[in-house]
mmCIF file of C-alpha atoms and ligand atoms in Angstrom:
data_model
loop_
_atom_site.group_PDB
_atom_site.id
_atom_site.type_symbol
_atom_site.label_atom_id
_atom_site.label_comp_id
_atom_site.label_asym_id
_atom_site.label_seq_id
_atom_site.Cartn_x
_atom_site.Cartn_y
_atom_site.Cartn_z
ATOM 1 C CA MET W 1 0.061 147.009 43.392
ATOM 2 C CA ARG W 2 -2.478 148.240 40.031
ATOM 3 C CA ILE W 3 -5.322 150.449 40.704
ATOM 4 C CA GLY W 4 -8.366 151.251 38.411
ATOM 5 C CA VAL W 5 -10.545 154.218 37.424
ATOM 6 C CA LEU W 6 -13.574 153.493 37.189
ATOM 7 C CA ALA W 7 -12.929 156.371 34.182
ATOM 8 C CA LEU W 8 -17.312 156.560 32.671
ATOM 9 C CA GLN W 9 -17.343 160.579 33.364
ATOM 10 C CA GLY W 10 -16.063 163.124 35.956
ATOM 11 C CA ALA W 11 -12.412 163.750 37.494
ATOM 12 C CA PHE W 12 -11.011 160.757 36.571
ATOM 13 C CA GLU W 13 -7.593 162.175 35.238
ATOM 14 C CA GLU W 14 -6.912 163.915 38.396
ATOM 15 C CA HIS W 15 -6.398 160.098 40.739
ATOM 16 C CA ILE W 16 -4.323 159.119 37.524
ATOM 17 C CA LYS W 17 -1.886 162.136 38.831
ATOM 18 C CA MET W 18 -1.783 161.829 42.398
ATOM 19 C CA LEU W 19 -1.734 157.671 42.300
ATOM 20 C CA ASN W 20 0.920 157.799 39.605
ATOM 21 C CA ALA W 21 2.706 160.642 41.954
ATOM 22 C CA LEU W 22 3.091 158.096 44.667
ATOM 23 C CA GLY W 23 4.630 155.729 42.520
ATOM 24 C CA VAL W 24 0.872 152.744 41.833
ATOM 25 C CA GLU W 25 0.298 151.857 37.731
ATOM 26 C CA THR W 26 -2.658 153.217 37.326
ATOM 27 C CA PHE W 27 -5.560 151.749 34.697
ATOM 28 C CA GLU W 28 -8.945 152.910 32.945
ATOM 29 C CA ILE W 29 -11.934 150.998 33.669
ATOM 30 C CA ARG W 30 -14.308 151.970 30.874
ATOM 31 C CA GLN W 31 -15.497 148.900 29.639
ATOM 32 C CA LEU W 32 -16.600 145.878 31.443
ATOM 33 C CA LYS W 33 -12.929 142.919 30.041
ATOM 34 C CA ASP W 34 -11.158 146.115 31.753
ATOM 35 C CA LEU W 35 -11.891 144.386 34.106
ATOM 36 C CA SER W 36 -11.378 140.635 33.295
ATOM 37 C CA GLU W 37 -7.288 141.054 35.695
ATOM 38 C CA ILE W 38 -9.013 141.900 39.666
ATOM 39 C CA PRO W 39 -6.975 145.258 40.943
ATOM 40 C CA ASP W 40 -5.952 145.507 43.959
ATOM 41 C CA GLY W 41 -7.976 148.916 43.759
ATOM 42 C CA LEU W 42 -10.337 150.906 42.603
ATOM 43 C CA ILE W 43 -11.167 154.698 42.727
ATOM 44 C CA ILE W 44 -14.767 155.579 42.205
ATOM 45 C CA PRO W 45 -14.368 159.386 41.344
ATOM 46 C CA GLY W 46 -16.097 162.071 41.345
ATOM 47 C CA GLY W 47 -18.482 163.068 38.735
ATOM 48 C CA GLU W 48 -22.897 162.850 38.090
ATOM 49 C CA SER W 49 -23.736 160.428 40.226
ATOM 50 C CA THR W 50 -27.250 159.485 38.915
ATOM 51 C CA VAL W 51 -25.383 159.025 36.049
ATOM 52 C CA MET W 52 -22.961 156.964 36.921
ATOM 53 C CA SER W 53 -25.409 154.932 38.415
ATOM 54 C CA LYS W 54 -27.036 154.079 35.214
ATOM 55 C CA LEU W 55 -23.948 153.738 33.299
ATOM 56 C CA LEU W 56 -22.724 150.851 35.461
ATOM 57 C CA ASP W 57 -26.181 148.944 34.722
ATOM 58 C CA GLU W 58 -25.827 149.826 31.164
ATOM 59 C CA LEU W 59 -22.293 149.511 31.356
ATOM 60 C CA ASN W 60 -22.907 145.204 33.718
ATOM 61 C CA ILE W 61 -20.026 146.878 35.252
ATOM 62 C CA ARG W 62 -21.498 147.222 38.965
ATOM 63 C CA SER W 63 -21.875 143.155 39.978
ATOM 64 C CA ARG W 64 -18.158 142.976 38.801
ATOM 65 C CA ILE W 65 -17.487 145.847 40.661
ATOM 66 C CA ILE W 66 -19.138 144.388 44.086
ATOM 67 C CA GLU W 67 -17.457 140.566 42.753
ATOM 68 C CA CYS W 68 -14.140 142.235 42.648
ATOM 69 C CA VAL W 69 -14.607 143.633 46.410
ATOM 70 C CA ASN W 70 -15.434 140.331 47.488
ATOM 71 C CA ASP W 71 -12.690 139.227 45.780
ATOM 72 C CA GLY W 72 -10.383 141.434 47.834
ATOM 73 C CA MET W 73 -10.153 144.755 45.985
ATOM 74 C CA CYS W 74 -10.688 147.533 47.677
ATOM 75 C CA VAL W 75 -12.535 151.072 46.125
ATOM 76 C CA PHE W 76 -12.736 154.758 47.627
ATOM 77 C CA GLY W 77 -14.960 156.822 46.186
ATOM 78 C CA THR W 78 -14.757 161.153 46.088
ATOM 79 C CA CYS W 79 -18.259 163.257 46.080
ATOM 80 C CA ALA W 80 -20.633 161.081 43.612
ATOM 81 C CA GLY W 81 -18.084 157.985 43.654
ATOM 82 C CA LEU W 82 -19.034 157.663 48.151
ATOM 83 C CA ILE W 83 -22.721 158.205 47.610
ATOM 84 C CA LEU W 84 -22.795 155.071 44.764
ATOM 85 C CA LEU W 85 -20.724 153.004 48.074
ATOM 86 C CA CYS W 86 -23.145 154.187 49.602
ATOM 87 C CA LYS W 87 -26.787 151.771 50.673
ATOM 88 C CA ASP W 88 -28.436 154.372 50.614
ATOM 89 C CA THR W 89 -28.244 156.761 47.759
ATOM 90 C CA GLY W 90 -31.867 158.981 49.187
ATOM 91 C CA ASP W 91 -32.216 159.694 45.665
ATOM 92 C CA GLU W 92 -33.936 156.365 43.975
ATOM 93 C CA ARG W 93 -32.757 157.801 40.684
ATOM 94 C CA CYS W 94 -29.035 156.915 42.161
ATOM 95 C CA LYS W 95 -28.677 152.992 42.328
ATOM 96 C CA GLY W 96 -25.931 152.799 45.648
ATOM 97 C CA LEU W 97 -23.259 149.636 45.779
ATOM 98 C CA GLY W 98 -24.038 148.624 48.784
ATOM 99 C CA LEU W 99 -20.352 148.905 49.515
ATOM 100 C CA LEU W 100 -20.517 151.164 53.124
ATOM 101 C CA ASN W 101 -23.754 150.192 55.612
ATOM 102 C CA CYS W 102 -24.165 154.447 55.364
ATOM 103 C CA GLN W 103 -27.335 157.195 54.172
ATOM 104 C CA ALA W 104 -25.711 159.754 51.994
ATOM 105 C CA LYS W 105 -27.134 162.601 51.504
ATOM 106 C CA ARG W 106 -26.737 164.154 47.746
ATOM 107 C CA ASN W 107 -26.256 167.773 47.626
ATOM 108 C CA ALA W 108 -26.302 168.903 50.512
ATOM 109 C CA TYR W 109 -24.778 172.200 51.233
ATOM 110 C CA GLY W 110 -27.258 173.727 49.151
ATOM 111 C CA ARG W 111 -26.948 176.188 46.287
ATOM 112 C CA GLN W 112 -24.770 178.890 47.679
ATOM 113 C CA LEU W 113 -22.199 176.271 49.743
ATOM 114 C CA GLY W 114 -22.250 174.829 46.775
ATOM 115 C CA SER W 115 -18.396 174.992 46.551
ATOM 116 C CA PHE W 116 -15.853 175.708 49.214
ATOM 117 C CA GLN W 117 -12.414 174.805 50.782
ATOM 118 C CA THR W 118 -11.425 174.109 54.401
ATOM 119 C CA THR W 119 -9.119 172.325 56.002
ATOM 120 C CA GLU W 120 -10.446 169.849 58.381
ATOM 121 C CA GLU W 121 -9.020 166.757 60.394
ATOM 122 C CA PHE W 122 -9.004 163.606 59.398
ATOM 123 C CA LYS W 123 -8.109 160.281 61.441
ATOM 124 C CA GLY W 124 -4.694 159.402 60.892
ATOM 125 C CA LEU W 125 -3.375 162.422 59.171
ATOM 126 C CA GLY W 126 -4.278 165.667 60.905
ATOM 127 C CA LYS W 127 -4.998 168.362 59.087
ATOM 128 C CA ILE W 128 -5.820 168.320 55.803
ATOM 129 C CA PRO W 129 -7.226 170.314 52.920
ATOM 130 C CA MET W 130 -10.802 169.800 51.737
ATOM 131 C CA VAL W 131 -11.782 170.744 48.348
ATOM 132 C CA PHE W 132 -16.063 170.372 48.527
ATOM 133 C CA ILE W 133 -17.850 170.308 45.442
ATOM 134 C CA ARG W 134 -22.451 170.435 44.816
ATOM 135 C CA ALA W 135 -20.777 167.348 48.079
ATOM 136 C CA PRO W 136 -23.267 164.956 50.010
ATOM 137 C CA TYR W 137 -22.047 164.513 53.327
ATOM 138 C CA VAL W 138 -22.743 160.944 55.525
ATOM 139 C CA SER W 139 -25.871 161.102 57.342
ATOM 140 C CA PHE W 140 -26.291 158.797 58.911
ATOM 141 C CA ALA W 141 -23.509 155.374 58.899
ATOM 142 C CA GLU W 142 -24.185 152.451 60.279
ATOM 143 C CA ASP W 143 -21.756 151.034 63.576
ATOM 144 C CA ASP W 144 -19.253 148.921 61.074
ATOM 145 C CA VAL W 145 -18.496 151.874 59.217
ATOM 146 C CA GLU W 146 -15.846 154.515 60.552
ATOM 147 C CA VAL W 147 -16.287 157.248 60.092
ATOM 148 C CA LEU W 148 -12.772 159.762 59.746
ATOM 149 C CA SER W 149 -13.442 163.000 58.992
ATOM 150 C CA THR W 150 -16.908 165.494 60.337
ATOM 151 C CA VAL W 151 -16.877 169.579 58.972
ATOM 152 C CA ASP W 152 -19.564 171.117 60.774
ATOM 153 C CA ASP W 153 -20.565 168.150 62.845
ATOM 154 C CA LYS W 154 -21.627 166.012 59.152
ATOM 155 C CA ILE W 155 -19.392 163.396 57.985
ATOM 156 C CA VAL W 156 -17.302 164.108 54.803
ATOM 157 C CA ALA W 157 -15.264 160.550 55.405
ATOM 158 C CA VAL W 158 -15.412 157.034 56.281
ATOM 159 C CA ALA W 159 -14.563 153.281 55.621
ATOM 160 C CA ASN W 160 -14.432 150.189 57.034
ATOM 161 C CA ASP W 161 -11.671 147.035 56.000
ATOM 162 C CA LYS W 162 -12.245 147.320 51.932
ATOM 163 C CA THR W 163 -13.581 150.505 51.431
ATOM 164 C CA LEU W 164 -12.950 154.214 51.460
ATOM 165 C CA ALA W 165 -14.962 157.893 50.966
ATOM 166 C CA THR W 166 -15.008 161.269 50.714
ATOM 167 C CA ALA W 167 -17.301 163.572 50.163
ATOM 168 C CA PHE W 168 -15.008 166.257 49.040
ATOM 169 C CA HIS W 169 -11.819 166.079 46.399
ATOM 170 C CA PRO W 170 -8.695 164.683 48.118
ATOM 171 C CA GLU W 171 -7.212 164.962 43.521
ATOM 172 C CA LEU W 172 -8.475 168.611 43.184
ATOM 173 C CA THR W 173 -5.142 169.629 46.129
ATOM 174 C CA ASN W 174 -1.633 168.472 46.763
ATOM 175 C CA ASP W 175 -1.917 167.198 49.361
ATOM 176 C CA LEU W 176 -1.239 163.326 48.841
ATOM 177 C CA SER W 177 -2.140 162.109 52.384
ATOM 178 C CA VAL W 178 -5.659 160.480 51.537
ATOM 179 C CA HIS W 179 -4.385 158.675 48.524
ATOM 180 C CA LYS W 180 -1.457 157.120 50.355
ATOM 181 C CA TYR W 181 -4.122 156.746 53.052
ATOM 182 C CA PHE W 182 -5.583 154.678 50.409
ATOM 183 C CA ILE W 183 -2.621 152.420 49.174
ATOM 184 C CA ASP W 184 -2.090 151.716 53.354
ATOM 185 C CA MET W 185 -5.393 150.689 52.830
ATOM 186 C CA ILE W 186 -4.764 148.007 50.155
ATOM 187 C CA LYS W 187 -1.331 147.007 51.757
ATOM 188 C CA ASN W 188 -3.018 145.623 55.441
ATOM 189 C CA ARG W 189 -5.561 144.161 53.943
HETATM 190 N N1 LIG X 1 -23.548 167.366 43.219
HETATM 191 C C1 LIG X 1 -22.936 165.131 42.438
HETATM 192 C C2 LIG X 1 -23.628 164.003 43.001
HETATM 193 O O1 LIG X 1 -24.662 164.393 43.471
HETATM 194 C C3 LIG X 1 -21.736 164.999 43.188
HETATM 195 C C4 LIG X 1 -20.351 166.597 42.666
HETATM 196 C C5 LIG X 1 -19.429 165.417 42.839
HETATM 197 O O2 LIG X 1 -18.821 164.739 42.671
HETATM 198 N N2 LIG X 1 -18.638 166.980 42.579
HETATM 199 O O3 LIG X 1 -23.353 162.973 41.805
#
């Protein structure tokens, strides 16, 4: 199994460490040619969704990601990655990939609650630690989207058959379970 991590900007190294700890071969995606072969999975990390959206277009990577998903690749997005996966990002400066039939709300927790940690239930995994940093949440999810976790009645983790997204950063904890969940999703596709 090979999983590529989008390494244009943001917290990509932490994802690579998590995947390596789980024994998965990883590589960084910095330009279009890095996706010339379709990997089994792709991780879109946290960072700044508006900047990443612009870079996806400038580097012509956007349509290639969609093509790869249509050919069977699974995707996992955290925080800014979640925003980018949504059909509606709620911000015109950030174009969504449309891989999740969801609406995101960027910087949804306001200034004071910009960053916080909690432990909450994640479907199938039990209670796991969650780190939120200027996080979004999912303000609307269509019926084909499974809600995997909510915090204070806000949706913070969702999935469909090939796409997983969390508003929080599992890669900034010691808990490997969400990355393992993604790997299982790839194995079961
Ligand atoms: N606030 C960022 C955005 O809207 C996301 C923050 C993060 O990825 N930690 O893109």
